[in-house]
Short mmCIF file of C-alpha atoms and ligand atoms in Angstrom, two decimals:
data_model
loop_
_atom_site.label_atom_id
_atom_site.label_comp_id
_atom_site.label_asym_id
_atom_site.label_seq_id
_atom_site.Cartn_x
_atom_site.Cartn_y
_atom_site.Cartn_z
CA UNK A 14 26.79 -6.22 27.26
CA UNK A 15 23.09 -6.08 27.19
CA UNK A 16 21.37 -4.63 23.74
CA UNK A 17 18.22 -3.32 23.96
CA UNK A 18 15.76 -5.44 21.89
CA UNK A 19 13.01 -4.04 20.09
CA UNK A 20 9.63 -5.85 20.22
CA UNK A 21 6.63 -5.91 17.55
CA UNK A 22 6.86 -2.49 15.65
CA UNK A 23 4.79 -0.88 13.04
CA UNK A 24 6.17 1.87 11.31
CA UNK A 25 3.87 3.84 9.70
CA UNK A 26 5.34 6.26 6.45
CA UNK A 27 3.03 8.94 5.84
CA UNK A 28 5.40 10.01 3.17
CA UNK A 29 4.45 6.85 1.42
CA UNK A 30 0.81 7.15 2.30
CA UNK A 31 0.69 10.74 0.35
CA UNK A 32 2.55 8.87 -2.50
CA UNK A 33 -0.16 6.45 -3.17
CA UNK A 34 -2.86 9.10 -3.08
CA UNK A 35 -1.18 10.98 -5.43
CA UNK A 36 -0.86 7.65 -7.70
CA UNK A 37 -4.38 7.15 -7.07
CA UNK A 38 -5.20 10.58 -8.34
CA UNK A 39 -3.27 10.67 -11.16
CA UNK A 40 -4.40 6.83 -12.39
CA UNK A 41 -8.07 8.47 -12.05
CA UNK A 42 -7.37 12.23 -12.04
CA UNK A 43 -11.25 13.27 -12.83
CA UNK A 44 -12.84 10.90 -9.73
CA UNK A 45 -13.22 12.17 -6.49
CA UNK A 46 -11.65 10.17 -3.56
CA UNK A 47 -13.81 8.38 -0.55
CA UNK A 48 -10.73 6.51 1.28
CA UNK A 49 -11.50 3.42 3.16
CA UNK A 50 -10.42 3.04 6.74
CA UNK A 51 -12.25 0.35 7.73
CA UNK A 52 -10.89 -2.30 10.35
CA UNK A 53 -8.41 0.50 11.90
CA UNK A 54 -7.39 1.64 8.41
CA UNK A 55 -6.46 -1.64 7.31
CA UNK A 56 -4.28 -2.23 10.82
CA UNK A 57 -2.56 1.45 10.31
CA UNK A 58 -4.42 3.79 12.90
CA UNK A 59 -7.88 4.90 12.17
CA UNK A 60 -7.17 8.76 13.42
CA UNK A 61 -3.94 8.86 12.45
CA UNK A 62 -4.24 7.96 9.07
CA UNK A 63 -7.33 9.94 8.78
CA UNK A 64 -5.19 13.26 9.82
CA UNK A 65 -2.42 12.64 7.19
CA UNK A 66 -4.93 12.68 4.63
CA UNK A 67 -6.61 16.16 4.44
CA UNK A 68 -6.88 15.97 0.94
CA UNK A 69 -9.46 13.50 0.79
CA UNK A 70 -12.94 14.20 -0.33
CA UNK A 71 -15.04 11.22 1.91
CA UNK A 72 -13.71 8.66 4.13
CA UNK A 73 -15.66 5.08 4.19
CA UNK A 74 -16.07 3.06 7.17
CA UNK A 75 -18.15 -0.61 7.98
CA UNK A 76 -19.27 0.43 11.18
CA UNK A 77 -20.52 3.60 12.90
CA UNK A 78 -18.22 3.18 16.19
CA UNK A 79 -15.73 3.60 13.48
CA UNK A 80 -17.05 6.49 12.55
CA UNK A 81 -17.67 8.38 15.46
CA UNK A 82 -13.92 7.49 16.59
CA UNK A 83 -13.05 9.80 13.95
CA UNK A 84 -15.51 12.86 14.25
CA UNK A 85 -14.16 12.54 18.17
CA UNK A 86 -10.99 12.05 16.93
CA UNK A 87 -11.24 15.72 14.92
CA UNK A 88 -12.08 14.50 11.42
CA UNK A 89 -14.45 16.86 9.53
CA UNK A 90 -14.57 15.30 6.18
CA UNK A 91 -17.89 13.64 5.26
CA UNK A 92 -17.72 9.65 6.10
CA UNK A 93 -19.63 6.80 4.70
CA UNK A 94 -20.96 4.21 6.02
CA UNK A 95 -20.37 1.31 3.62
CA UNK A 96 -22.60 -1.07 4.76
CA UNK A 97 -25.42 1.10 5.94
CA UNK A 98 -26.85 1.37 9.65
CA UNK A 99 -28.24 -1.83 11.32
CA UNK A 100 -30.04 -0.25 13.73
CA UNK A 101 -32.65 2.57 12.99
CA UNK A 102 -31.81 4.64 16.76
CA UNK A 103 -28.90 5.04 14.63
CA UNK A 104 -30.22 7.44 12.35
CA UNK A 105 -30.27 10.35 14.79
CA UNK A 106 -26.71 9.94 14.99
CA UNK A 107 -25.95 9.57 11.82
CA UNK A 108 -27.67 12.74 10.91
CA UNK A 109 -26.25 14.63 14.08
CA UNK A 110 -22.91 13.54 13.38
CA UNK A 111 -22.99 14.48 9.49
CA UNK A 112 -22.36 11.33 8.73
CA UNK A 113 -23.58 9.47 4.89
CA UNK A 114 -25.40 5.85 4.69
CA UNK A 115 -25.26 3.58 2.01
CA UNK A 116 -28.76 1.72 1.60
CA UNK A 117 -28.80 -1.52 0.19
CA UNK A 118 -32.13 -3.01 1.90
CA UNK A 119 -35.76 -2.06 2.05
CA UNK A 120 -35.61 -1.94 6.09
CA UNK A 121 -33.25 0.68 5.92
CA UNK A 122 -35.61 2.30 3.10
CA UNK A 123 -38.16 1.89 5.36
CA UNK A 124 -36.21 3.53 8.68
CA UNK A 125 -35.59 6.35 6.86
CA UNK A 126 -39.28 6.70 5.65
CA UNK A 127 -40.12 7.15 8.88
CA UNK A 128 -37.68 8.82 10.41
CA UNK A 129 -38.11 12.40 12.30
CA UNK A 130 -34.33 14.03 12.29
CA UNK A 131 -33.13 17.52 12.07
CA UNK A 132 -30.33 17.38 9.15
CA UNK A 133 -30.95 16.19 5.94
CA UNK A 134 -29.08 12.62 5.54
CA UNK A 135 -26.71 11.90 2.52
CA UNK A 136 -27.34 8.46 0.95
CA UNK A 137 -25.58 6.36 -1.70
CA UNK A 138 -28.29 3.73 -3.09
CA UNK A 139 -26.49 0.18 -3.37
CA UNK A 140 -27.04 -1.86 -6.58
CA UNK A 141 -26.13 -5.73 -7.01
CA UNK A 142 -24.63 -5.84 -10.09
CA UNK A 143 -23.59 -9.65 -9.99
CA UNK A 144 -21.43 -9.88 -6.22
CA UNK A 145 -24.66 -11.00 -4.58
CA UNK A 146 -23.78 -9.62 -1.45
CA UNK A 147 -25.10 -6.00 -0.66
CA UNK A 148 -27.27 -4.17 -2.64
CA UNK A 149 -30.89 -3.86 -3.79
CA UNK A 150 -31.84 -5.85 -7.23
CA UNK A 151 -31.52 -3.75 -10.70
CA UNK A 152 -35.29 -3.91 -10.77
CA UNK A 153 -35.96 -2.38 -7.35
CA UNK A 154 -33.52 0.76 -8.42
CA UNK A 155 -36.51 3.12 -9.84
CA UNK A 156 -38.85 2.19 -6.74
CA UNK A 157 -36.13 2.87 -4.34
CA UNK A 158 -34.67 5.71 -6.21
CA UNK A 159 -38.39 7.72 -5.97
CA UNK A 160 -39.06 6.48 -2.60
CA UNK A 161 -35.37 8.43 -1.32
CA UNK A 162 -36.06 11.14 -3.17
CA UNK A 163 -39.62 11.38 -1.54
CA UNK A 164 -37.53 10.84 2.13
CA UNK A 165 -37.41 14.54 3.48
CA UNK A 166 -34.50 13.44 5.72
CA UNK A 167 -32.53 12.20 2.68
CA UNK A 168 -30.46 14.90 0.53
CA UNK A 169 -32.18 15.08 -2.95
CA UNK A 170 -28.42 14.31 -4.73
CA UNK A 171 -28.54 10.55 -3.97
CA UNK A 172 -25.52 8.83 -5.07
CA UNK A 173 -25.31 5.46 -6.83
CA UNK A 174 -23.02 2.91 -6.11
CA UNK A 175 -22.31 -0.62 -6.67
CA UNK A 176 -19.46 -3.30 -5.52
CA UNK A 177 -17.02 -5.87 -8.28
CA UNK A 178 -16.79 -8.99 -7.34
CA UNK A 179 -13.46 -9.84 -9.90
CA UNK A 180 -11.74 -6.52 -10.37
CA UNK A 181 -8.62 -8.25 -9.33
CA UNK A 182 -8.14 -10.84 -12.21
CA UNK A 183 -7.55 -8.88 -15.70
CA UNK A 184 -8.63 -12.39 -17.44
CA UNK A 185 -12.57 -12.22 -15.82
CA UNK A 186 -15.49 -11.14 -17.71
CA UNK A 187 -17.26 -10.53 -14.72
CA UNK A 188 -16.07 -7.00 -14.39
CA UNK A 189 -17.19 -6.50 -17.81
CA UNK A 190 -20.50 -7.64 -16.85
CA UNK A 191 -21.11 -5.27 -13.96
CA UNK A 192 -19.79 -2.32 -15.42
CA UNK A 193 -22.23 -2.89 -18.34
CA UNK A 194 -24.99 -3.70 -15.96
CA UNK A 195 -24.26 -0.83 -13.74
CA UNK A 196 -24.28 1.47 -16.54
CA UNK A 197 -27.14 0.06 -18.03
CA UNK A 198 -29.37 0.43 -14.12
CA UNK A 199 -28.13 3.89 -13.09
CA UNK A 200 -28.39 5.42 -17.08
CA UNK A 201 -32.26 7.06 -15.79
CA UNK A 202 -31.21 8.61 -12.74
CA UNK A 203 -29.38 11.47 -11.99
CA UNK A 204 -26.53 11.28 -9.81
CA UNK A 205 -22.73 10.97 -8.87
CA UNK A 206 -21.75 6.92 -8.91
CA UNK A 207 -19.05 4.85 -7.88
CA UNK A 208 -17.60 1.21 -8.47
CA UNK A 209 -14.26 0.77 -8.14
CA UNK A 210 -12.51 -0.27 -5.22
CA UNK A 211 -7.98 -0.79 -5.40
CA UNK A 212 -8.30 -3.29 -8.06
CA UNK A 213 -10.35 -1.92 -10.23
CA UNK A 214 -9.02 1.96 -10.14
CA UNK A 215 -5.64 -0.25 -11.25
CA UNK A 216 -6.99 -2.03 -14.12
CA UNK A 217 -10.53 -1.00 -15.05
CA UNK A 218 -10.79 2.81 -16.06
CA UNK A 219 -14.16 2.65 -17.31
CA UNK A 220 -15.47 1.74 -13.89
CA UNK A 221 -13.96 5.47 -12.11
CA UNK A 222 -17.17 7.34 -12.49
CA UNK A 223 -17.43 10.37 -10.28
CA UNK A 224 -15.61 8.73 -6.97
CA UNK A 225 -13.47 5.73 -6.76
CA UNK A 226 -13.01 3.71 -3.30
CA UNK A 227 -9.09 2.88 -2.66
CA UNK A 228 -8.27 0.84 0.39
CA UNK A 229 -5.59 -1.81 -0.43
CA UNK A 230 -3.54 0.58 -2.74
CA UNK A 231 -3.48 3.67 -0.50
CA UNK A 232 -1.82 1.62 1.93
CA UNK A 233 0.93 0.93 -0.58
CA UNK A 234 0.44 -2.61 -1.77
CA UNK A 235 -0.67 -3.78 -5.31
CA UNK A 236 -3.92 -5.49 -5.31
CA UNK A 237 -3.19 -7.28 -8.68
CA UNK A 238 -3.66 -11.40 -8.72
CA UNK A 239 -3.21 -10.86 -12.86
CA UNK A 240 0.30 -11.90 -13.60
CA UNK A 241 1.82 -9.33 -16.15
CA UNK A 242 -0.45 -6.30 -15.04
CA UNK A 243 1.60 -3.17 -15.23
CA UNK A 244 3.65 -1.82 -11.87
CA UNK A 245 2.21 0.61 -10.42
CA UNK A 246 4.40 2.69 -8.25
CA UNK A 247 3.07 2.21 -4.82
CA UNK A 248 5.08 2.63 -1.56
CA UNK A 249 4.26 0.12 1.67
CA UNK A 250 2.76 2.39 4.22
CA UNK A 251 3.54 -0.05 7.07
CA UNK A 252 6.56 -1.74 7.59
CA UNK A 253 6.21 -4.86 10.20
CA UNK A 254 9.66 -5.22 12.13
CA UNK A 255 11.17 -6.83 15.65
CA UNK A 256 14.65 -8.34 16.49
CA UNK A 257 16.15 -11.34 17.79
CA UNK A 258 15.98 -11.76 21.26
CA UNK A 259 17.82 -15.21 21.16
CA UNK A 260 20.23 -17.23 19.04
CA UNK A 261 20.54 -20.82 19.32
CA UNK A 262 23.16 -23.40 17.88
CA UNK A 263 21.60 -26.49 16.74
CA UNK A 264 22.57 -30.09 15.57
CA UNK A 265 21.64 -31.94 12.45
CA UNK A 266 18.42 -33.81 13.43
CA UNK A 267 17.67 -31.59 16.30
CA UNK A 268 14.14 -30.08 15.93
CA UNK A 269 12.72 -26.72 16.82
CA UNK A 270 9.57 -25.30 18.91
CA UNK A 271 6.17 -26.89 19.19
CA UNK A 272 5.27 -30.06 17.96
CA UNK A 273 9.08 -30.45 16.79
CA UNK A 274 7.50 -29.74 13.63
CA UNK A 275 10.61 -28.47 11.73
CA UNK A 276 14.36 -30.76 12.40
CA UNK A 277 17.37 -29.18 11.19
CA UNK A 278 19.37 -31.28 7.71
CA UNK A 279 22.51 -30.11 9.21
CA UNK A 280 24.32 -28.16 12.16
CA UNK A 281 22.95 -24.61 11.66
CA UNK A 282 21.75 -21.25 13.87
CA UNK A 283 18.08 -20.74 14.53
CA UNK A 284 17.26 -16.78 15.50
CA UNK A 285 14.24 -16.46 17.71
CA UNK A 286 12.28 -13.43 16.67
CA UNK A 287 10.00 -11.44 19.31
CA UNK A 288 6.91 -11.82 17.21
CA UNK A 289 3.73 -14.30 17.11
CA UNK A 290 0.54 -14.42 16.45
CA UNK A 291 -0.40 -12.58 19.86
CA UNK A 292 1.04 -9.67 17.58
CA UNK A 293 -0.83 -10.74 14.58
CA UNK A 294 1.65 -12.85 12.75
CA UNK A 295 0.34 -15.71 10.54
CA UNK A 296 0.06 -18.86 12.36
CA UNK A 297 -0.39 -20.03 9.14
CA UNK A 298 2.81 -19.47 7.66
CA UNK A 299 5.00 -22.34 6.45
CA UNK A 300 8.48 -23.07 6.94
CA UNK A 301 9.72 -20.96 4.09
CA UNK A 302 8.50 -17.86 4.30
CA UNK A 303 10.29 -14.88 4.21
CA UNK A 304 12.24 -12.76 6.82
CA UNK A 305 14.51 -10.45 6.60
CA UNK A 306 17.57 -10.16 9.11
CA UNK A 307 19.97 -7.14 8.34
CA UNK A 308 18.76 -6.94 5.23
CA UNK A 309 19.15 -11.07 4.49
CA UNK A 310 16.21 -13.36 3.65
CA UNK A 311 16.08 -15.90 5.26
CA UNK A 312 13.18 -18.76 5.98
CA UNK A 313 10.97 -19.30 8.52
CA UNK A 314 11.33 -22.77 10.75
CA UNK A 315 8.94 -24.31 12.61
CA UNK A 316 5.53 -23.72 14.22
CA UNK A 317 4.68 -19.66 14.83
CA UNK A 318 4.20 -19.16 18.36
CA UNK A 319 2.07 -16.64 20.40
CA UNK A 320 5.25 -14.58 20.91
CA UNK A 321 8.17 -15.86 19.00
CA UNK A 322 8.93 -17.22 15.46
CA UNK A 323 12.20 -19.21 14.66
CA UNK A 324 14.18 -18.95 11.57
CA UNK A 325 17.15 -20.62 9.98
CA UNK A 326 19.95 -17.62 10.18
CA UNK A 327 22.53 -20.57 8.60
CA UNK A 328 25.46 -22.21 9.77
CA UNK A 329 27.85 -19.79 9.30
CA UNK A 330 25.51 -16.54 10.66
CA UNK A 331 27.03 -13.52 12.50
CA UNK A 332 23.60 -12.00 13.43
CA UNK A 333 23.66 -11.01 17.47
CA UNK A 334 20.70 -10.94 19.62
CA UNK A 335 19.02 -7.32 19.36
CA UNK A 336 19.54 -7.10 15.26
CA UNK A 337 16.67 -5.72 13.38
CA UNK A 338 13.91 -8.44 11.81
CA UNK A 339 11.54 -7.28 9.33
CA UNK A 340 8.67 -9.34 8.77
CA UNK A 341 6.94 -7.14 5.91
CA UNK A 342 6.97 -3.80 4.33
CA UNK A 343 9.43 -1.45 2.67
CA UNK A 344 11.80 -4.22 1.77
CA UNK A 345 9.81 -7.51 2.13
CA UNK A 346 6.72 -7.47 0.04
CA UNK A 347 3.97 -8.79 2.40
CA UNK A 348 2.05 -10.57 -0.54
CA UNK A 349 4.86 -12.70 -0.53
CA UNK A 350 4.49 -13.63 3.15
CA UNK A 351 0.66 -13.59 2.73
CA UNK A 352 1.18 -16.39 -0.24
CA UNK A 353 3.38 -18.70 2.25
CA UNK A 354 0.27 -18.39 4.92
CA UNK A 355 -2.80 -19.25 2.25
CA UNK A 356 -3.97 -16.06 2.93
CA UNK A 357 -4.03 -12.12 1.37
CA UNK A 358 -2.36 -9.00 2.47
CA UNK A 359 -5.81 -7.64 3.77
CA UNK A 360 -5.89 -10.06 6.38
CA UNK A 361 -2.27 -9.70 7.84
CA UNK A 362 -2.89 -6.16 7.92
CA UNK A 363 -6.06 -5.93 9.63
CA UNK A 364 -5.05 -8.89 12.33
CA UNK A 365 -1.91 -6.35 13.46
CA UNK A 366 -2.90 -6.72 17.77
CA UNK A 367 -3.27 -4.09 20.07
CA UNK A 368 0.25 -5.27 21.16
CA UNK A 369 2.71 -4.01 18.28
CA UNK A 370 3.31 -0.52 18.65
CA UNK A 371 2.35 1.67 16.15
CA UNK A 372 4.79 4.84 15.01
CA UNK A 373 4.21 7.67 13.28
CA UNK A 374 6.75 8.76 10.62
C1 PLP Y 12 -13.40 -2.29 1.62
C2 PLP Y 12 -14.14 -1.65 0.51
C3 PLP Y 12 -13.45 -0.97 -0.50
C4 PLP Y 12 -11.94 -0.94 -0.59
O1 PLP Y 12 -11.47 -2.12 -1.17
P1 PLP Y 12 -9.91 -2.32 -1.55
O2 PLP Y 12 -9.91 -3.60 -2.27
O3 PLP Y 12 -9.18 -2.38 -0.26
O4 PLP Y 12 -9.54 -1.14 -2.36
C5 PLP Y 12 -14.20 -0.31 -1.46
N1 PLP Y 12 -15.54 -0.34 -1.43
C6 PLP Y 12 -16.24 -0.99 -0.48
C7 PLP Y 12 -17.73 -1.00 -0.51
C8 PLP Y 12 -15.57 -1.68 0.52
O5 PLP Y 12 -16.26 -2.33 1.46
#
């Protein structure tokens, strides 16, 4: 008998998506809500999870093909572009296309100075509070904040905004000292502001302000380093899955895959799983890490290849080739598998390939 077998999946839960929302809302009920889809919303589906959120107020993007793949793909809500525009021809799109610009530089101060467009251009002013990556200095913020209001193509409600470098560690003071900075900078102007990305609408309340800026946690996944932070109840969005396409019996001191990197300490069963890093599967991961087989953990052996993984299923196993593999989501948290590749859940997410097939649920 021949079983199908399923190849790189990535089952998407809207469900789960409109959970986290809500959770977002009701952690910061009085903040409006620019979600970040950025780097195909976090691996999920730009469009798609665009469409399943109607309720939200902005959307934020890093680049403007990101952007316009949404107005073409339907989207109406405003969008922002995080990092600005590198490119002043860009502004006539941006303004034809209703799209908002952060501004964290004088050249894009300057573009929009002299800039000759029909529609009035939204822009959210970017402060360095202490990141030192984007963001003008505090004591450029009244010279750039009369100089945009001056701009005829820029709306006169300019927003204010600034990024946290630490939100994600409870013990930091560096939050502290950006909030208090940020507060201190923006106290002149008029304005709505906004700080807080996942980690810091978790565990820093003060730093809401008028619009908070979830990506991690509306995808379901807890962006807490700080042991003994309080669960949150967030739901995985994406679940990661696949299934054996081979099982193979193998002999105490045998070794498995490339560079026989892993040998076996006794007779056992290795699974191969249809997934590799052509499908955006750590490379990195050690033997060890997490994978679940009908519902069993078991570890990862040997080197990841392009295509396949191996994994030690145990002497005794009664798995058959087709079973289902899940490699992270609903019942494997993927910071778990992110820890046994040195990296963080953001980047697993956003390396998801063009290959694994993405499903709506
Ligand atoms: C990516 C990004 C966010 C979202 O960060 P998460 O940690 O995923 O919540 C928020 N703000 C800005 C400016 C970003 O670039």
């Amino acid at each position: 008998m021949f079983n199908a077998q399923q190849t790189a999946t990535a089952t998407i839960d809207t469900a789960a998506l409109l959970h986290n929302y809500q959770c977002i809302k009701n952690i910061a009920p009085a903040s409006k809500v620019l979600a970040v889809l950025k780097a195909n919303a976090y691996g999920h589906g730009l469009v798609q999870i665009a469409k399943a959120l109607p309720q939200a107020n902005a959307f934020g993007v890093a680049r403007i093909e990101e952007a316009l793949e949404l107005r073409q793909g339907g989207i109406v809500q405003p969008i922002v572009l995080l990092e600005g525009f590198f490119d002043k021809q860009h502004l006539p799109i941006i303004a034809a296309n209703n799209l908002q610009t952060v501004v964290h530089n004088r050249q894009q101060l300057e573009a929009l100075e002299q800039a000759d467009v029909e529609d009035a251009i939204q822009v959210w002013l970017k402060i360095d509070t202490g990141m030192h990556r984007l963001g003008i200095e505090p004591d450029e913020c009244a010279e750039f904040y009369q100089r945009l209001r001056q701009c005829k193509v820029v709306k006169d409600n300019l927003r204010l905004m600034s990024h946290l470098a630490c939100a994600d560690d409870l013990e930091s003071e560096q939050t502290r000292h950006q909030q208090q900075l940020f507060e201190q900078i923006t106290a002149p102007f008029s304005g709505e502001r906004t700080l807080a990305n996942s980690a810091a609408i978790c565990a820093w309340p003060e730093c809401h302000y008028q619009w908070v800026r979830p990506g991690l946690m509306l995808y379901g996944i807890d962006p807490r380093i700080s042991e003994g932070a309080l669960p949150i109840d967030l739901q995985p969005v994406m679940t990661l899955h696949s299934s054996l396409i081979a099982i193979r019996h193998i002999k105490a001191g045998e070794s498995i895959g490339y560079s026989a990197a892993w040998q076996a300490k006794q007779d056992t069963c290795i699974g191969v799983v249809a997934i590799g890093y052509g499908d955006g599967y750590p490379r990195h991961a050690q033997n060890g890490t997490p994978v679940l087989i009908n519902g069993r953990e078991v570890p990862l052996v040997g080197r990841v290849s392009m295509d396949m993984i191996t994994v030690d299923l145990g002497v005794a196993a009664k798995d058959k080739i087709g079973d289902h593999v899940e490699l992270w989501g609903k019942n494997l948290n993927i910071n778990r598998v992110a820890a046994h590749a040195t990296t963080i859940a953001y980047e697993l997410l956003c390396n998801i390939s063009r290959r694994v097939k993405i499903i709506l649920r």
